[in-house]
PDB file of C-alpha atoms in Angstrom:
ATOM      1  CA  UNK A  17      36.366  -4.145  11.628  1.00  0.00           C
ATOM      2  CA  UNK A  18      32.928  -4.847  13.131  1.00  0.00           C
ATOM      3  CA  UNK A  19      31.425  -2.119  15.299  1.00  0.00           C
ATOM      4  CA  UNK A  20      28.092  -1.260  16.912  1.00  0.00           C
ATOM      5  CA  UNK A  21      27.383   1.265  14.164  1.00  0.00           C
ATOM      6  CA  UNK A  22      28.098  -1.328  11.459  1.00  0.00           C
ATOM      7  CA  UNK A  23      25.660  -3.816  13.004  1.00  0.00           C
ATOM      8  CA  UNK A  24      23.024  -1.130  13.527  1.00  0.00           C
ATOM      9  CA  UNK A  25      23.258  -0.047   9.886  1.00  0.00           C
ATOM     10  CA  UNK A  26      23.105  -3.620   8.589  1.00  0.00           C
ATOM     11  CA  UNK A  27      20.094  -4.461  10.749  1.00  0.00           C
ATOM     12  CA  UNK A  28      18.177  -1.330   9.844  1.00  0.00           C
ATOM     13  CA  UNK A  29      18.790  -1.699   6.100  1.00  0.00           C
ATOM     14  CA  UNK A  30      17.839  -5.358   6.091  1.00  0.00           C
ATOM     15  CA  UNK A  31      14.721  -4.727   8.179  1.00  0.00           C
ATOM     16  CA  UNK A  32      13.440  -2.002   5.852  1.00  0.00           C
ATOM     17  CA  UNK A  33      14.192  -4.066   2.717  1.00  0.00           C
ATOM     18  CA  UNK A  34      12.248  -6.967   4.171  1.00  0.00           C
ATOM     19  CA  UNK A  35       9.389  -4.591   5.017  1.00  0.00           C
ATOM     20  CA  UNK A  36       9.256  -3.613   1.338  1.00  0.00           C
ATOM     21  CA  UNK A  37       8.997  -7.262   0.336  1.00  0.00           C
ATOM     22  CA  UNK A  38       6.273  -7.870   2.943  1.00  0.00           C
ATOM     23  CA  UNK A  39       4.201  -5.050   1.481  1.00  0.00           C
ATOM     24  CA  UNK A  40       4.686  -6.439  -2.031  1.00  0.00           C
ATOM     25  CA  UNK A  41       3.495  -9.850  -0.842  1.00  0.00           C
ATOM     26  CA  UNK A  42       0.495  -8.282   0.899  1.00  0.00           C
ATOM     27  CA  UNK A  43      -0.388  -6.485  -2.326  1.00  0.00           C
ATOM     28  CA  UNK A  44       0.026  -9.739  -4.267  1.00  0.00           C
ATOM     29  CA  UNK A  45      -2.505 -11.547  -2.082  1.00  0.00           C
ATOM     30  CA  UNK A  46      -5.135  -9.177  -3.457  1.00  0.00           C
ATOM     31  CA  UNK A  47      -4.988 -11.026  -6.763  1.00  0.00           C
ATOM     32  CA  UNK A  48      -6.627 -14.014  -5.063  1.00  0.00           C
ATOM     33  CA  UNK A  49      -9.712 -11.937  -4.339  1.00  0.00           C
ATOM     34  CA  UNK A  50     -12.479 -12.169  -6.974  1.00  0.00           C
ATOM     35  CA  UNK A  51     -14.991  -9.442  -6.194  1.00  0.00           C
ATOM     36  CA  UNK A  52     -18.687  -9.765  -7.028  1.00  0.00           C
ATOM     37  CA  UNK A  53     -20.444  -6.512  -6.185  1.00  0.00           C
ATOM     38  CA  UNK A  54     -24.135  -5.892  -6.841  1.00  0.00           C
ATOM     39  CA  UNK A  55     -26.017  -2.641  -7.357  1.00  0.00           C
ATOM     40  CA  UNK A  56     -29.560  -1.481  -8.011  1.00  0.00           C
ATOM     41  CA  UNK A  57     -30.644   2.071  -8.788  1.00  0.00           C
ATOM     42  CA  UNK A  58     -34.210   3.322  -8.863  1.00  0.00           C
ATOM     43  CA  UNK A  59     -35.365   6.763  -9.924  1.00  0.00           C
ATOM     44  CA  UNK A  60     -37.988   7.428  -7.275  1.00  0.00           C
ATOM     45  CA  UNK A  61     -39.021  10.815  -8.613  1.00  0.00           C
ATOM     46  CA  UNK A  62     -37.993  13.472 -11.090  1.00  0.00           C
ATOM     47  CA  UNK A  63     -38.012  16.585  -8.918  1.00  0.00           C
ATOM     48  CA  UNK A  64     -37.859  19.018 -11.792  1.00  0.00           C
ATOM     49  CA  UNK A  65     -36.681  19.217 -15.384  1.00  0.00           C
ATOM     50  CA  UNK A  66     -35.955  22.670 -16.785  1.00  0.00           C
ATOM     51  CA  UNK A  67     -34.071  24.474 -19.508  1.00  0.00           C
ATOM     52  CA  UNK A  68     -31.622  26.970 -17.990  1.00  0.00           C
ATOM     53  CA  UNK A  69     -31.393  30.554 -19.258  1.00  0.00           C
ATOM     54  CA  UNK A  70     -28.069  29.676 -20.950  1.00  0.00           C
ATOM     55  CA  UNK A  71     -29.834  27.009 -23.004  1.00  0.00           C
ATOM     56  CA  UNK A  72     -28.675  23.901 -21.105  1.00  0.00           C
ATOM     57  CA  UNK A  73     -31.076  21.282 -19.813  1.00  0.00           C
ATOM     58  CA  UNK A  74     -31.010  20.467 -16.125  1.00  0.00           C
ATOM     59  CA  UNK A  75     -32.784  17.682 -14.293  1.00  0.00           C
ATOM     60  CA  UNK A  76     -32.998  16.933 -10.596  1.00  0.00           C
ATOM     61  CA  UNK A  77     -34.141  13.528  -9.366  1.00  0.00           C
ATOM     62  CA  UNK A  78     -34.474  11.536  -6.172  1.00  0.00           C
ATOM     63  CA  UNK A  79     -32.603   8.266  -6.397  1.00  0.00           C
ATOM     64  CA  UNK A  80     -32.687   5.075  -4.369  1.00  0.00           C
ATOM     65  CA  UNK A  81     -29.262   3.430  -4.556  1.00  0.00           C
ATOM     66  CA  UNK A  82     -28.883  -0.026  -3.080  1.00  0.00           C
ATOM     67  CA  UNK A  83     -25.476  -1.730  -3.237  1.00  0.00           C
ATOM     68  CA  UNK A  84     -23.432  -4.554  -1.761  1.00  0.00           C
ATOM     69  CA  UNK A  85     -19.702  -3.901  -2.246  1.00  0.00           C
ATOM     70  CA  UNK A  86     -18.442  -6.092   0.594  1.00  0.00           C
ATOM     71  CA  UNK A  87     -16.516  -8.468  -1.691  1.00  0.00           C
ATOM     72  CA  UNK A  88     -14.294  -5.604  -2.836  1.00  0.00           C
ATOM     73  CA  UNK A  89     -12.688  -5.343   0.599  1.00  0.00           C
ATOM     74  CA  UNK A  90      -9.568  -7.338   1.526  1.00  0.00           C
ATOM     75  CA  UNK A  91      -7.121  -7.062   4.448  1.00  0.00           C
ATOM     76  CA  UNK A  92      -5.099  -4.740   2.236  1.00  0.00           C
ATOM     77  CA  UNK A  93      -7.926  -2.287   1.471  1.00  0.00           C
ATOM     78  CA  UNK A  94      -7.765   1.211   2.879  1.00  0.00           C
ATOM     79  CA  UNK A  95     -10.975   2.610   1.404  1.00  0.00           C
ATOM     80  CA  UNK A  96     -13.303   2.338  -1.573  1.00  0.00           C
ATOM     81  CA  UNK A  97     -14.333   5.415  -3.511  1.00  0.00           C
ATOM     82  CA  UNK A  98     -17.645   4.848  -5.312  1.00  0.00           C
ATOM     83  CA  UNK A  99     -19.552   7.167  -7.612  1.00  0.00           C
ATOM     84  CA  UNK A 100     -22.713   6.902  -9.708  1.00  0.00           C
ATOM     85  CA  UNK A 101     -22.602   8.341 -13.214  1.00  0.00           C
ATOM     86  CA  UNK A 102     -25.279   8.842 -15.844  1.00  0.00           C
ATOM     87  CA  UNK A 103     -24.178   8.088 -19.410  1.00  0.00           C
ATOM     88  CA  UNK A 104     -25.943   8.990 -22.611  1.00  0.00           C
ATOM     89  CA  UNK A 105     -25.393   9.788 -26.300  1.00  0.00           C
ATOM     90  CA  UNK A 106     -26.038  13.117 -28.005  1.00  0.00           C
ATOM     91  CA  UNK A 107     -25.664  14.145 -31.650  1.00  0.00           C
ATOM     92  CA  UNK A 108     -22.727  16.354 -30.721  1.00  0.00           C
ATOM     93  CA  UNK A 109     -20.883  13.940 -28.360  1.00  0.00           C
ATOM     94  CA  UNK A 110     -20.706  10.163 -28.553  1.00  0.00           C
ATOM     95  CA  UNK A 111     -20.378   9.782 -24.783  1.00  0.00           C
ATOM     96  CA  UNK A 112     -21.580  12.068 -22.026  1.00  0.00           C
ATOM     97  CA  UNK A 113     -20.834  11.092 -18.458  1.00  0.00           C
ATOM     98  CA  UNK A 114     -22.070  12.991 -15.441  1.00  0.00           C
ATOM     99  CA  UNK A 115     -21.248  12.076 -11.855  1.00  0.00           C
ATOM    100  CA  UNK A 116     -24.413  12.378  -9.802  1.00  0.00           C
ATOM    101  CA  UNK A 117     -23.372  11.006  -6.415  1.00  0.00           C
ATOM    102  CA  UNK A 118     -20.246   9.706  -4.699  1.00  0.00           C
ATOM    103  CA  UNK A 119     -19.087   8.333  -1.355  1.00  0.00           C
ATOM    104  CA  UNK A 120     -15.958   7.156   0.403  1.00  0.00           C
ATOM    105  CA  UNK A 121     -16.379   3.851   2.230  1.00  0.00           C
ATOM    106  CA  UNK A 122     -13.734   2.987   4.790  1.00  0.00           C
ATOM    107  CA  UNK A 123     -15.287   0.006   6.567  1.00  0.00           C
ATOM    108  CA  UNK A 124     -16.423  -3.233   5.009  1.00  0.00           C
ATOM    109  CA  UNK A 125     -19.651  -3.152   7.000  1.00  0.00           C
ATOM    110  CA  UNK A 126     -20.604   0.234   5.544  1.00  0.00           C
ATOM    111  CA  UNK A 127     -20.277  -1.001   1.986  1.00  0.00           C
ATOM    112  CA  UNK A 128     -23.603  -2.831   2.054  1.00  0.00           C
ATOM    113  CA  UNK A 129     -26.063   0.050   2.022  1.00  0.00           C
ATOM    114  CA  UNK A 130     -29.291   1.517   0.716  1.00  0.00           C
ATOM    115  CA  UNK A 131     -29.535   5.255   0.380  1.00  0.00           C
ATOM    116  CA  UNK A 132     -32.299   7.550  -0.801  1.00  0.00           C
ATOM    117  CA  UNK A 133     -30.989  10.890  -1.937  1.00  0.00           C
ATOM    118  CA  UNK A 134     -31.414  13.578  -4.536  1.00  0.00           C
ATOM    119  CA  UNK A 135     -28.452  13.837  -6.868  1.00  0.00           C
ATOM    120  CA  UNK A 136     -25.437  15.276  -5.041  1.00  0.00           C
ATOM    121  CA  UNK A 137     -24.063  16.934  -8.145  1.00  0.00           C
ATOM    122  CA  UNK A 138     -26.122  18.758 -10.742  1.00  0.00           C
ATOM    123  CA  UNK A 139     -27.237  16.896 -13.843  1.00  0.00           C
ATOM    124  CA  UNK A 140     -26.705  19.572 -16.497  1.00  0.00           C
ATOM    125  CA  UNK A 141     -26.434  18.810 -20.200  1.00  0.00           C
ATOM    126  CA  UNK A 142     -24.245  20.670 -22.688  1.00  0.00           C
ATOM    127  CA  UNK A 143     -27.128  21.751 -24.827  1.00  0.00           C
ATOM    128  CA  UNK A 144     -30.752  20.805 -24.859  1.00  0.00           C
ATOM    129  CA  UNK A 145     -30.774  17.072 -25.496  1.00  0.00           C
ATOM    130  CA  UNK A 146     -32.301  15.533 -22.409  1.00  0.00           C
ATOM    131  CA  UNK A 147     -35.999  15.366 -23.227  1.00  0.00           C
ATOM    132  CA  UNK A 148     -36.998  11.726 -23.554  1.00  0.00           C
ATOM    133  CA  UNK A 149     -33.321  10.744 -23.406  1.00  0.00           C
ATOM    134  CA  UNK A 150     -32.399   7.124 -22.770  1.00  0.00           C
ATOM    135  CA  UNK A 151     -29.428   6.745 -20.421  1.00  0.00           C
ATOM    136  CA  UNK A 152     -27.428   4.236 -18.377  1.00  0.00           C
ATOM    137  CA  UNK A 153     -26.570   4.467 -14.741  1.00  0.00           C
ATOM    138  CA  UNK A 154     -23.004   3.288 -14.200  1.00  0.00           C
ATOM    139  CA  UNK A 155     -21.584   2.651 -10.751  1.00  0.00           C
ATOM    140  CA  UNK A 156     -17.804   3.157 -10.725  1.00  0.00           C
ATOM    141  CA  UNK A 157     -15.579   2.135  -7.849  1.00  0.00           C
ATOM    142  CA  UNK A 158     -11.921   2.690  -7.030  1.00  0.00           C
ATOM    143  CA  UNK A 159     -10.446   0.275  -4.499  1.00  0.00           C
ATOM    144  CA  UNK A 160      -7.537   2.005  -2.771  1.00  0.00           C
ATOM    145  CA  UNK A 161      -5.151  -0.460  -1.112  1.00  0.00           C
ATOM    146  CA  UNK A 162      -2.938   0.052   1.904  1.00  0.00           C
ATOM    147  CA  UNK A 163       0.033  -0.993  -0.271  1.00  0.00           C
ATOM    148  CA  UNK A 164       0.067  -1.546  -3.998  1.00  0.00           C
ATOM    149  CA  UNK A 165      -1.871  -0.602  -7.101  1.00  0.00           C
ATOM    150  CA  UNK A 166      -5.338   0.970  -7.128  1.00  0.00           C
ATOM    151  CA  UNK A 167      -8.077  -1.021  -8.822  1.00  0.00           C
ATOM    152  CA  UNK A 168     -10.915   0.647 -10.730  1.00  0.00           C
ATOM    153  CA  UNK A 169     -13.956  -1.075 -12.207  1.00  0.00           C
ATOM    154  CA  UNK A 170     -17.606  -0.409 -12.955  1.00  0.00           C
ATOM    155  CA  UNK A 171     -21.066  -1.893 -13.354  1.00  0.00           C
ATOM    156  CA  UNK A 172     -23.405  -0.632 -16.102  1.00  0.00           C
ATOM    157  CA  UNK A 173     -27.158  -0.545 -15.556  1.00  0.00           C
ATOM    158  CA  UNK A 174     -28.946   0.322 -18.805  1.00  0.00           C
ATOM    159  CA  UNK A 175     -32.529   1.130 -19.519  1.00  0.00           C
ATOM    160  CA  UNK A 176     -33.422   4.425 -17.871  1.00  0.00           C
ATOM    161  CA  UNK A 177     -35.266   7.242 -19.618  1.00  0.00           C
ATOM    162  CA  UNK A 178     -35.859  10.895 -18.828  1.00  0.00           C
ATOM    163  CA  UNK A 179     -39.312  12.454 -19.176  1.00  0.00           C
ATOM    164  CA  UNK A 180     -40.351  13.610 -22.644  1.00  0.00           C
ATOM    165  CA  UNK A 181     -41.331  17.099 -21.527  1.00  0.00           C
ATOM    166  CA  UNK A 182     -40.059  19.702 -19.077  1.00  0.00           C
ATOM    167  CA  UNK A 183     -41.780  19.768 -15.720  1.00  0.00           C
TER     168      UNK A 183
ATOM    169  CA  UNK B   2      33.157  -8.954  19.956  1.00  0.00           C
ATOM    170  CA  UNK B   3      35.448 -11.510  18.370  1.00  0.00           C
ATOM    171  CA  UNK B   4      35.518 -12.941  14.875  1.00  0.00           C
ATOM    172  CA  UNK B   5      33.272 -15.902  15.615  1.00  0.00           C
ATOM    173  CA  UNK B   6      30.912 -13.597  17.499  1.00  0.00           C
ATOM    174  CA  UNK B   7      30.616 -11.235  14.545  1.00  0.00           C
ATOM    175  CA  UNK B   8      29.630 -14.075  12.253  1.00  0.00           C
ATOM    176  CA  UNK B   9      27.111 -15.302  14.817  1.00  0.00           C
ATOM    177  CA  UNK B  10      25.627 -11.824  15.275  1.00  0.00           C
ATOM    178  CA  UNK B  11      25.160 -11.329  11.534  1.00  0.00           C
ATOM    179  CA  UNK B  12      23.604 -14.753  10.973  1.00  0.00           C
ATOM    180  CA  UNK B  13      21.342 -14.343  13.991  1.00  0.00           C
ATOM    181  CA  UNK B  14      20.177 -10.947  12.744  1.00  0.00           C
ATOM    182  CA  UNK B  15      19.308 -12.205   9.256  1.00  0.00           C
ATOM    183  CA  UNK B  16      17.541 -15.363  10.441  1.00  0.00           C
ATOM    184  CA  UNK B  17      15.555 -13.552  13.130  1.00  0.00           C
ATOM    185  CA  UNK B  18      14.370 -10.787  10.808  1.00  0.00           C
ATOM    186  CA  UNK B  19      13.332 -13.227   8.067  1.00  0.00           C
ATOM    187  CA  UNK B  20      11.507 -15.477  10.548  1.00  0.00           C
ATOM    188  CA  UNK B  21       9.638 -12.563  12.055  1.00  0.00           C
ATOM    189  CA  UNK B  22       8.682 -11.367   8.567  1.00  0.00           C
ATOM    190  CA  UNK B  23       7.205 -14.766   7.693  1.00  0.00           C
ATOM    191  CA  UNK B  24       5.377 -14.983  11.034  1.00  0.00           C
ATOM    192  CA  UNK B  25       4.071 -11.443  10.595  1.00  0.00           C
ATOM    193  CA  UNK B  26       2.711 -12.115   7.099  1.00  0.00           C
ATOM    194  CA  UNK B  27       1.033 -15.289   8.329  1.00  0.00           C
ATOM    195  CA  UNK B  28      -0.487 -13.604  11.376  1.00  0.00           C
ATOM    196  CA  UNK B  29      -1.727 -10.659   9.324  1.00  0.00           C
ATOM    197  CA  UNK B  30      -3.257 -12.816   6.597  1.00  0.00           C
ATOM    198  CA  UNK B  31      -5.044 -15.114   9.042  1.00  0.00           C
ATOM    199  CA  UNK B  32      -6.496 -12.287  11.125  1.00  0.00           C
ATOM    200  CA  UNK B  33      -7.192 -10.249   7.947  1.00  0.00           C
ATOM    201  CA  UNK B  34      -5.532  -7.300   9.650  1.00  0.00           C
ATOM    202  CA  UNK B  35      -2.729  -5.337   8.047  1.00  0.00           C
ATOM    203  CA  UNK B  36      -2.031  -3.697  11.396  1.00  0.00           C
ATOM    204  CA  UNK B  37      -1.366  -7.086  13.021  1.00  0.00           C
ATOM    205  CA  UNK B  38       1.290  -7.798  10.409  1.00  0.00           C
ATOM    206  CA  UNK B  39       3.035  -4.477  10.909  1.00  0.00           C
ATOM    207  CA  UNK B  40       2.945  -4.638  14.718  1.00  0.00           C
ATOM    208  CA  UNK B  41       4.216  -8.234  14.815  1.00  0.00           C
ATOM    209  CA  UNK B  42       7.091  -7.318  12.514  1.00  0.00           C
ATOM    210  CA  UNK B  43       7.922  -4.167  14.519  1.00  0.00           C
ATOM    211  CA  UNK B  44       8.077  -6.263  17.686  1.00  0.00           C
ATOM    212  CA  UNK B  45      10.370  -8.677  15.882  1.00  0.00           C
ATOM    213  CA  UNK B  46      12.702  -5.884  14.781  1.00  0.00           C
ATOM    214  CA  UNK B  47      12.950  -4.575  18.364  1.00  0.00           C
ATOM    215  CA  UNK B  48      13.708  -8.068  19.699  1.00  0.00           C
ATOM    216  CA  UNK B  49      16.373  -8.624  17.041  1.00  0.00           C
ATOM    217  CA  UNK B  50      17.945  -5.282  17.904  1.00  0.00           C
ATOM    218  CA  UNK B  51      18.149  -6.239  21.585  1.00  0.00           C
ATOM    219  CA  UNK B  52      19.744  -9.603  20.786  1.00  0.00           C
ATOM    220  CA  UNK B  53      22.271  -8.679  18.090  1.00  0.00           C
ATOM    221  CA  UNK B  54      23.338  -5.057  18.605  1.00  0.00           C
ATOM    222  CA  UNK B  55      24.789  -4.908  22.124  1.00  0.00           C
ATOM    223  CA  UNK B  56      28.125  -6.553  22.835  1.00  0.00           C
ATOM    224  CA  UNK B  57      26.810  -9.547  24.777  1.00  0.00           C
ATOM    225  CA  UNK B  58      29.305 -11.923  26.455  1.00  0.00           C
ATOM    226  CA  UNK B  59      28.201 -14.917  24.389  1.00  0.00           C
ATOM    227  CA  UNK B  60      29.581 -13.167  21.317  1.00  0.00           C
ATOM    228  CA  UNK B  61      33.059 -13.360  22.846  1.00  0.00           C
ATOM    229  CA  UNK B  62      33.465 -17.118  23.428  1.00  0.00           C
ATOM    230  CA  UNK B  63      36.443 -17.357  21.054  1.00  0.00           C
ATOM    231  CA  UNK B  64      38.574 -14.361  21.972  1.00  0.00           C
ATOM    232  CA  UNK B  65      41.856 -13.669  20.177  1.00  0.00           C
ATOM    233  CA  UNK B  66      44.881 -14.741  22.189  1.00  0.00           C
ATOM    234  CA  UNK B  67      47.171 -11.718  22.365  1.00  0.00           C
ATOM    235  CA  UNK B  68      50.837 -12.407  23.143  1.00  0.00           C
ATOM    236  CA  UNK B  69      51.800 -12.042  26.843  1.00  0.00           C
ATOM    237  CA  UNK B  70      54.150  -9.014  27.418  1.00  0.00           C
ATOM    238  CA  UNK B  71      56.709 -11.112  29.317  1.00  0.00           C
ATOM    239  CA  UNK B  72      56.810 -13.575  26.411  1.00  0.00           C
ATOM    240  CA  UNK B  73      57.318 -10.748  23.890  1.00  0.00           C
ATOM    241  CA  UNK B  74      60.492  -9.537  25.610  1.00  0.00           C
ATOM    242  CA  UNK B  75      62.137 -12.921  25.066  1.00  0.00           C
ATOM    243  CA  UNK B  76      61.903 -12.472  21.280  1.00  0.00           C
ATOM    244  CA  UNK B  77      63.231  -8.979  20.419  1.00  0.00           C
ATOM    245  CA  UNK B  78      62.227  -7.267  17.195  1.00  0.00           C
ATOM    246  CA  UNK B  79      64.819  -7.625  14.416  1.00  0.00           C
ATOM    247  CA  UNK B  80      67.088  -4.503  13.858  1.00  0.00           C
ATOM    248  CA  UNK B  81      66.444  -2.473  10.671  1.00  0.00           C
ATOM    249  CA  UNK B  82      70.130  -1.354  10.113  1.00  0.00           C
ATOM    250  CA  UNK B  83      71.091  -4.368   7.893  1.00  0.00           C
ATOM    251  CA  UNK B  84      68.378  -3.509   5.296  1.00  0.00           C
ATOM    252  CA  UNK B  85      69.411   0.193   5.081  1.00  0.00           C
ATOM    253  CA  UNK B  86      73.044  -0.503   4.170  1.00  0.00           C
ATOM    254  CA  UNK B  87      71.985  -3.024   1.542  1.00  0.00           C
ATOM    255  CA  UNK B  88      69.749  -0.435  -0.137  1.00  0.00           C
ATOM    256  CA  UNK B  89      72.524   2.202  -0.093  1.00  0.00           C
ATOM    257  CA  UNK B  90      74.921  -0.158  -1.779  1.00  0.00           C
ATOM    258  CA  UNK B  91      72.489  -0.781  -4.608  1.00  0.00           C
ATOM    259  CA  UNK B  92      71.796   2.883  -5.439  1.00  0.00           C
ATOM    260  CA  UNK B  93      75.505   3.868  -5.618  1.00  0.00           C
ATOM    261  CA  UNK B  94      75.904   1.859  -8.820  1.00  0.00           C
TER     262      UNK B  94
END
């Protein structure tokens, strides 16, 4: 027998199921977006370059980071987490990655930016391998959607080199 | 709510919710605003609730015709005594 409670239950269940499908469709529309971000990093100055008492090299630099990440944003994007990493090779480890700077961008307008900053996180090597070291700057980004799967990608910028001597 | 009304209420609920979902997705995609989609759909759910949940009169256009009491007295219920004796006879064997 049909009652108010029966109708209320049926309506509520159907409404929430449809909401799930709507979110899946919204997430699917993200696949039509082909992002084309651009980045440039300049080392304006090496502030100092020392060997720590525990034997590890440390370098501090002032960076100019200029990026346009606007094409990463869709209607289903909540925020973009972006970080800049330095990557290099040492005899002991094939790949060393150090995060030097990161930011959380929540508005599309803020994702086209130029920032001059010293490295937010310390650039410390495991050992004493940094003199004259060639390294890449890699910008990583994680696009966090409002519904659906997170997307992570990166852009590699090769061709940077640390000074040959401590200063 | 009568039988026809129940069917109408269920159909109306399903069609309204699906239509509002499609409209909401369209509105959200065009305005590039996830919030627009959610708010449009929420408004649609509230409207559907107001139309299909309460026992509106238009759901009762085909009411069941119950038998009039005066008519029922003219046709008395059959007596059960005949069946009981028949059963008894059977079990005695």
